[in-house]
Structure formats: C-alpha cells, structure tokens
Amino acid sequence: MEESIFFSLDSEQQVLLAALLAIIVADKLNEDQLNILGNFIEAVGQNILLIQAVVSSNPSTTESDSSSNTQVENLEKSITMLHQDLETMKAKIAVLEGKQQ
C-alpha cells in the first residue's frame, strides 16, 4: 500500500495540521454541530484504536482459525458501532437542521 503524505509528516506538522483543520471547521459550524462532529470524530478514533488493539493482540504468524474468527467478529462489532454512531449523528444533524429552518 502506498504511503499517504499524512504519514510522512512529523509530529509537529501533524499537530499543526490538526489545529488548522479544527479552526477551519469550527468557523463554519454552530455549537451543537461542533459537539456532534467532535464526538463523531472521537468515536471513529476509538474504533480505529480498538481495531489496532485486536490486530496487534493476534499475531498473524500464530493465528488459528478461531482467533481469526474472533478478530472478524470484533471488527464486525466495530463496524456496527460505527454504523450506529453514524445513524445517531445523522439523526442529530437532521434535528439541528430542522431547528435552524
């Protein structure tokens, strides 16, 4: 897999990029939207960390069929959680958009 430019940035550049994106996004959204987006991004991050933990706890050199199944089940649970978070965010955004009209 080709390495993204994001992963070639050093830590200071990544912090600067995150700060700039936050400032740009914060300028365009109201308080409720910022809260929803911030929680959604945090949920995505937590699920990425969960996936990484599952993958690193099951080394591929000693992986058996049962641990592969467990890994798949954990990933499916993570995907389900992300889908639920997304649906919740969509509903909240719809409510907020209804209030603004």
Short mmCIF file of N, CA and C in Angstrom, two decimals:
data_model
loop_
_atom_site.label_atom_id
_atom_site.label_comp_id
_atom_site.label_asym_id
_atom_site.label_seq_id
_atom_site.Cartn_x
_atom_site.Cartn_y
_atom_site.Cartn_z
N MET A 1 0.84 -1.18 0.00
CA MET A 1 0.00 0.00 0.00
C MET A 1 0.88 1.24 0.00
N GLU A 2 0.57 2.18 -0.86
CA GLU A 2 1.33 3.41 -0.96
C GLU A 2 1.13 4.27 0.28
N GLU A 3 2.24 4.83 0.78
CA GLU A 3 2.16 5.64 1.99
C GLU A 3 1.56 7.01 1.69
N SER A 4 0.60 7.40 2.52
CA SER A 4 -0.05 8.70 2.38
C SER A 4 0.91 9.79 2.84
N ILE A 5 0.73 10.98 2.29
CA ILE A 5 1.56 12.12 2.70
C ILE A 5 1.35 12.42 4.19
N PHE A 6 0.14 12.12 4.70
CA PHE A 6 -0.15 12.36 6.12
C PHE A 6 0.84 11.62 7.01
N PHE A 7 1.16 10.38 6.65
CA PHE A 7 2.04 9.57 7.49
C PHE A 7 3.51 9.97 7.36
N SER A 8 3.82 10.77 6.35
CA SER A 8 5.20 11.24 6.21
C SER A 8 5.44 12.55 6.96
N LEU A 9 4.37 13.15 7.52
CA LEU A 9 4.53 14.38 8.31
C LEU A 9 5.14 14.05 9.67
N ASP A 10 5.98 14.95 10.18
CA ASP A 10 6.49 14.73 11.53
C ASP A 10 5.42 15.15 12.55
N SER A 11 5.68 14.90 13.81
CA SER A 11 4.66 15.14 14.84
C SER A 11 4.23 16.60 14.91
N GLU A 12 5.15 17.53 14.78
CA GLU A 12 4.79 18.95 14.83
C GLU A 12 3.90 19.34 13.65
N GLN A 13 4.19 18.80 12.48
CA GLN A 13 3.37 19.09 11.31
C GLN A 13 1.97 18.50 11.46
N GLN A 14 1.87 17.31 12.05
CA GLN A 14 0.56 16.70 12.27
C GLN A 14 -0.26 17.52 13.26
N VAL A 15 0.37 18.00 14.32
CA VAL A 15 -0.34 18.83 15.30
C VAL A 15 -0.81 20.12 14.64
N LEU A 16 0.04 20.73 13.84
CA LEU A 16 -0.32 21.96 13.14
C LEU A 16 -1.48 21.72 12.18
N LEU A 17 -1.42 20.63 11.42
CA LEU A 17 -2.49 20.29 10.50
C LEU A 17 -3.81 20.08 11.24
N ALA A 18 -3.76 19.36 12.36
CA ALA A 18 -4.97 19.12 13.16
C ALA A 18 -5.55 20.45 13.67
N ALA A 19 -4.68 21.34 14.14
CA ALA A 19 -5.13 22.63 14.66
C ALA A 19 -5.76 23.47 13.54
N LEU A 20 -5.14 23.48 12.38
CA LEU A 20 -5.68 24.25 11.26
C LEU A 20 -7.04 23.71 10.82
N LEU A 21 -7.16 22.39 10.73
CA LEU A 21 -8.45 21.80 10.35
C LEU A 21 -9.52 22.11 11.38
N ALA A 22 -9.17 22.05 12.66
CA ALA A 22 -10.14 22.35 13.72
C ALA A 22 -10.61 23.80 13.62
N ILE A 23 -9.68 24.71 13.37
CA ILE A 23 -10.04 26.13 13.26
C ILE A 23 -10.94 26.36 12.05
N ILE A 24 -10.60 25.75 10.92
CA ILE A 24 -11.40 25.92 9.71
C ILE A 24 -12.81 25.37 9.91
N VAL A 25 -12.91 24.17 10.49
CA VAL A 25 -14.22 23.55 10.71
C VAL A 25 -15.01 24.33 11.75
N ALA A 26 -14.36 24.75 12.83
CA ALA A 26 -15.05 25.46 13.91
C ALA A 26 -15.66 26.76 13.41
N ASP A 27 -15.04 27.37 12.43
CA ASP A 27 -15.53 28.64 11.91
C ASP A 27 -16.83 28.48 11.12
N LYS A 28 -17.10 27.28 10.65
CA LYS A 28 -18.25 27.05 9.77
C LYS A 28 -19.46 26.43 10.47
N LEU A 29 -19.30 25.93 11.70
CA LEU A 29 -20.36 25.20 12.37
C LEU A 29 -20.82 25.91 13.63
N ASN A 30 -22.08 25.64 14.02
CA ASN A 30 -22.56 26.20 15.28
C ASN A 30 -22.15 25.28 16.45
N GLU A 31 -22.50 25.68 17.65
CA GLU A 31 -22.09 24.95 18.85
C GLU A 31 -22.55 23.50 18.86
N ASP A 32 -23.82 23.27 18.52
CA ASP A 32 -24.35 21.90 18.51
C ASP A 32 -23.66 21.05 17.45
N GLN A 33 -23.47 21.61 16.28
CA GLN A 33 -22.81 20.87 15.21
C GLN A 33 -21.36 20.53 15.58
N LEU A 34 -20.68 21.47 16.22
CA LEU A 34 -19.31 21.20 16.67
C LEU A 34 -19.28 20.05 17.67
N ASN A 35 -20.25 20.03 18.58
CA ASN A 35 -20.32 18.97 19.58
C ASN A 35 -20.54 17.62 18.91
N ILE A 36 -21.47 17.57 17.95
CA ILE A 36 -21.76 16.32 17.26
C ILE A 36 -20.54 15.85 16.46
N LEU A 37 -19.95 16.75 15.70
CA LEU A 37 -18.80 16.38 14.88
C LEU A 37 -17.62 15.93 15.76
N GLY A 38 -17.37 16.66 16.84
CA GLY A 38 -16.28 16.28 17.74
C GLY A 38 -16.48 14.91 18.34
N ASN A 39 -17.69 14.61 18.77
CA ASN A 39 -17.98 13.29 19.32
C ASN A 39 -17.87 12.20 18.27
N PHE A 40 -18.30 12.50 17.05
CA PHE A 40 -18.21 11.51 15.98
C PHE A 40 -16.75 11.20 15.66
N ILE A 41 -15.92 12.24 15.54
CA ILE A 41 -14.50 12.03 15.23
C ILE A 41 -13.84 11.25 16.36
N GLU A 42 -14.19 11.54 17.60
CA GLU A 42 -13.65 10.80 18.72
C GLU A 42 -14.06 9.32 18.66
N ALA A 43 -15.32 9.06 18.29
CA ALA A 43 -15.80 7.67 18.17
C ALA A 43 -15.04 6.93 17.08
N VAL A 44 -14.79 7.59 15.96
CA VAL A 44 -14.02 6.97 14.89
C VAL A 44 -12.61 6.63 15.39
N GLY A 45 -12.00 7.57 16.10
CA GLY A 45 -10.66 7.32 16.65
C GLY A 45 -10.64 6.16 17.62
N GLN A 46 -11.64 6.08 18.48
CA GLN A 46 -11.71 4.97 19.44
C GLN A 46 -11.85 3.63 18.72
N ASN A 47 -12.64 3.60 17.67
CA ASN A 47 -12.81 2.36 16.92
C ASN A 47 -11.54 1.98 16.16
N ILE A 48 -10.82 2.96 15.65
CA ILE A 48 -9.53 2.68 15.00
C ILE A 48 -8.57 2.08 16.01
N LEU A 49 -8.52 2.64 17.23
CA LEU A 49 -7.65 2.09 18.27
C LEU A 49 -8.07 0.69 18.67
N LEU A 50 -9.37 0.42 18.71
CA LEU A 50 -9.87 -0.92 19.01
C LEU A 50 -9.42 -1.92 17.95
N ILE A 51 -9.56 -1.55 16.70
CA ILE A 51 -9.14 -2.42 15.60
C ILE A 51 -7.63 -2.69 15.70
N GLN A 52 -6.85 -1.66 15.96
CA GLN A 52 -5.40 -1.83 16.08
C GLN A 52 -5.06 -2.76 17.23
N ALA A 53 -5.76 -2.63 18.36
CA ALA A 53 -5.50 -3.49 19.51
C ALA A 53 -5.83 -4.94 19.20
N VAL A 54 -6.93 -5.16 18.50
CA VAL A 54 -7.32 -6.52 18.13
C VAL A 54 -6.28 -7.12 17.19
N VAL A 55 -5.87 -6.35 16.21
CA VAL A 55 -4.90 -6.84 15.24
C VAL A 55 -3.56 -7.14 15.92
N SER A 56 -3.10 -6.27 16.80
CA SER A 56 -1.81 -6.49 17.44
C SER A 56 -1.85 -7.59 18.50
N SER A 57 -3.03 -7.88 19.03
CA SER A 57 -3.11 -8.94 20.03
C SER A 57 -3.21 -10.33 19.40
N ASN A 58 -3.41 -10.39 18.10
CA ASN A 58 -3.48 -11.65 17.37
C ASN A 58 -2.40 -11.69 16.29
N PRO A 59 -1.15 -12.00 16.69
CA PRO A 59 -0.08 -12.03 15.67
C PRO A 59 -0.41 -13.00 14.55
N SER A 60 -0.19 -12.59 13.32
CA SER A 60 -0.59 -13.38 12.16
C SER A 60 0.22 -14.67 12.04
N THR A 61 1.41 -14.73 12.61
CA THR A 61 2.22 -15.93 12.48
C THR A 61 1.69 -17.09 13.32
N THR A 62 0.95 -16.79 14.38
CA THR A 62 0.42 -17.86 15.24
C THR A 62 -1.10 -17.89 15.27
N GLU A 63 -1.70 -17.22 14.31
CA GLU A 63 -3.15 -17.09 14.31
C GLU A 63 -3.80 -18.41 13.92
N SER A 64 -4.77 -18.83 14.71
CA SER A 64 -5.54 -20.04 14.37
C SER A 64 -6.86 -19.61 13.77
N ASP A 65 -7.63 -20.58 13.30
CA ASP A 65 -8.93 -20.26 12.71
C ASP A 65 -9.85 -19.60 13.73
N SER A 66 -9.82 -20.06 14.98
CA SER A 66 -10.71 -19.47 15.98
C SER A 66 -10.33 -18.04 16.29
N SER A 67 -9.03 -17.73 16.35
CA SER A 67 -8.64 -16.34 16.62
C SER A 67 -8.94 -15.46 15.42
N SER A 68 -8.86 -16.04 14.22
CA SER A 68 -9.24 -15.27 13.02
C SER A 68 -10.73 -14.94 13.07
N ASN A 69 -11.54 -15.92 13.48
CA ASN A 69 -12.97 -15.68 13.61
C ASN A 69 -13.26 -14.63 14.66
N THR A 70 -12.53 -14.68 15.78
CA THR A 70 -12.70 -13.70 16.85
C THR A 70 -12.35 -12.30 16.33
N GLN A 71 -11.27 -12.23 15.58
CA GLN A 71 -10.85 -10.94 15.02
C GLN A 71 -11.92 -10.40 14.08
N VAL A 72 -12.45 -11.25 13.24
CA VAL A 72 -13.50 -10.82 12.31
C VAL A 72 -14.73 -10.37 13.09
N GLU A 73 -15.10 -11.12 14.13
CA GLU A 73 -16.26 -10.74 14.94
C GLU A 73 -16.03 -9.39 15.60
N ASN A 74 -14.82 -9.16 16.13
CA ASN A 74 -14.51 -7.87 16.76
C ASN A 74 -14.58 -6.74 15.74
N LEU A 75 -14.07 -6.98 14.55
CA LEU A 75 -14.13 -5.96 13.51
C LEU A 75 -15.58 -5.69 13.10
N GLU A 76 -16.38 -6.76 13.01
CA GLU A 76 -17.79 -6.57 12.68
C GLU A 76 -18.50 -5.76 13.75
N LYS A 77 -18.17 -6.01 15.03
CA LYS A 77 -18.75 -5.24 16.12
C LYS A 77 -18.34 -3.76 16.00
N SER A 78 -17.07 -3.53 15.66
CA SER A 78 -16.60 -2.15 15.50
C SER A 78 -17.34 -1.46 14.36
N ILE A 79 -17.53 -2.17 13.27
CA ILE A 79 -18.24 -1.60 12.13
C ILE A 79 -19.69 -1.30 12.52
N THR A 80 -20.31 -2.21 13.25
CA THR A 80 -21.69 -2.00 13.70
C THR A 80 -21.77 -0.77 14.61
N MET A 81 -20.80 -0.64 15.52
CA MET A 81 -20.78 0.52 16.40
C MET A 81 -20.61 1.81 15.60
N LEU A 82 -19.73 1.79 14.60
CA LEU A 82 -19.54 2.97 13.76
C LEU A 82 -20.81 3.31 13.00
N HIS A 83 -21.49 2.27 12.49
CA HIS A 83 -22.74 2.49 11.77
C HIS A 83 -23.79 3.11 12.69
N GLN A 84 -23.88 2.61 13.93
CA GLN A 84 -24.83 3.15 14.88
C GLN A 84 -24.49 4.60 15.21
N ASP A 85 -23.20 4.88 15.41
CA ASP A 85 -22.77 6.26 15.67
C ASP A 85 -23.13 7.17 14.51
N LEU A 86 -22.93 6.69 13.29
CA LEU A 86 -23.24 7.47 12.11
C LEU A 86 -24.74 7.77 12.03
N GLU A 87 -25.56 6.76 12.29
CA GLU A 87 -27.01 6.97 12.25
C GLU A 87 -27.45 7.95 13.33
N THR A 88 -26.84 7.86 14.51
CA THR A 88 -27.15 8.80 15.59
C THR A 88 -26.78 10.22 15.18
N MET A 89 -25.61 10.37 14.59
CA MET A 89 -25.16 11.69 14.14
C MET A 89 -26.10 12.24 13.06
N LYS A 90 -26.51 11.38 12.13
CA LYS A 90 -27.42 11.83 11.08
C LYS A 90 -28.73 12.33 11.69
N ALA A 91 -29.24 11.59 12.67
CA ALA A 91 -30.50 11.99 13.32
C ALA A 91 -30.33 13.32 14.04
N LYS A 92 -29.22 13.49 14.74
CA LYS A 92 -28.99 14.74 15.47
C LYS A 92 -28.83 15.91 14.51
N ILE A 93 -28.14 15.68 13.41
CA ILE A 93 -27.97 16.74 12.42
C ILE A 93 -29.32 17.12 11.81
N ALA A 94 -30.14 16.11 11.54
CA ALA A 94 -31.47 16.38 10.98
C ALA A 94 -32.30 17.23 11.94
N VAL A 95 -32.21 16.91 13.23
CA VAL A 95 -32.94 17.69 14.25
C VAL A 95 -32.42 19.12 14.27
N LEU A 96 -31.08 19.26 14.25
CA LEU A 96 -30.50 20.60 14.27
C LEU A 96 -30.88 21.39 13.03
N GLU A 97 -30.86 20.75 11.88
CA GLU A 97 -31.24 21.43 10.65
C GLU A 97 -32.70 21.85 10.69
N GLY A 98 -33.53 21.04 11.32
CA GLY A 98 -34.94 21.41 11.47
C GLY A 98 -35.14 22.61 12.36
N LYS A 99 -34.30 22.75 13.39
CA LYS A 99 -34.39 23.89 14.30
C LYS A 99 -33.96 25.18 13.62
N GLN A 100 -33.02 25.08 12.68
CA GLN A 100 -32.48 26.26 12.04
C GLN A 100 -33.39 26.81 10.95
N GLN A 101 -34.30 26.00 10.46
CA GLN A 101 -35.16 26.45 9.35
C GLN A 101 -36.36 27.19 9.83
#
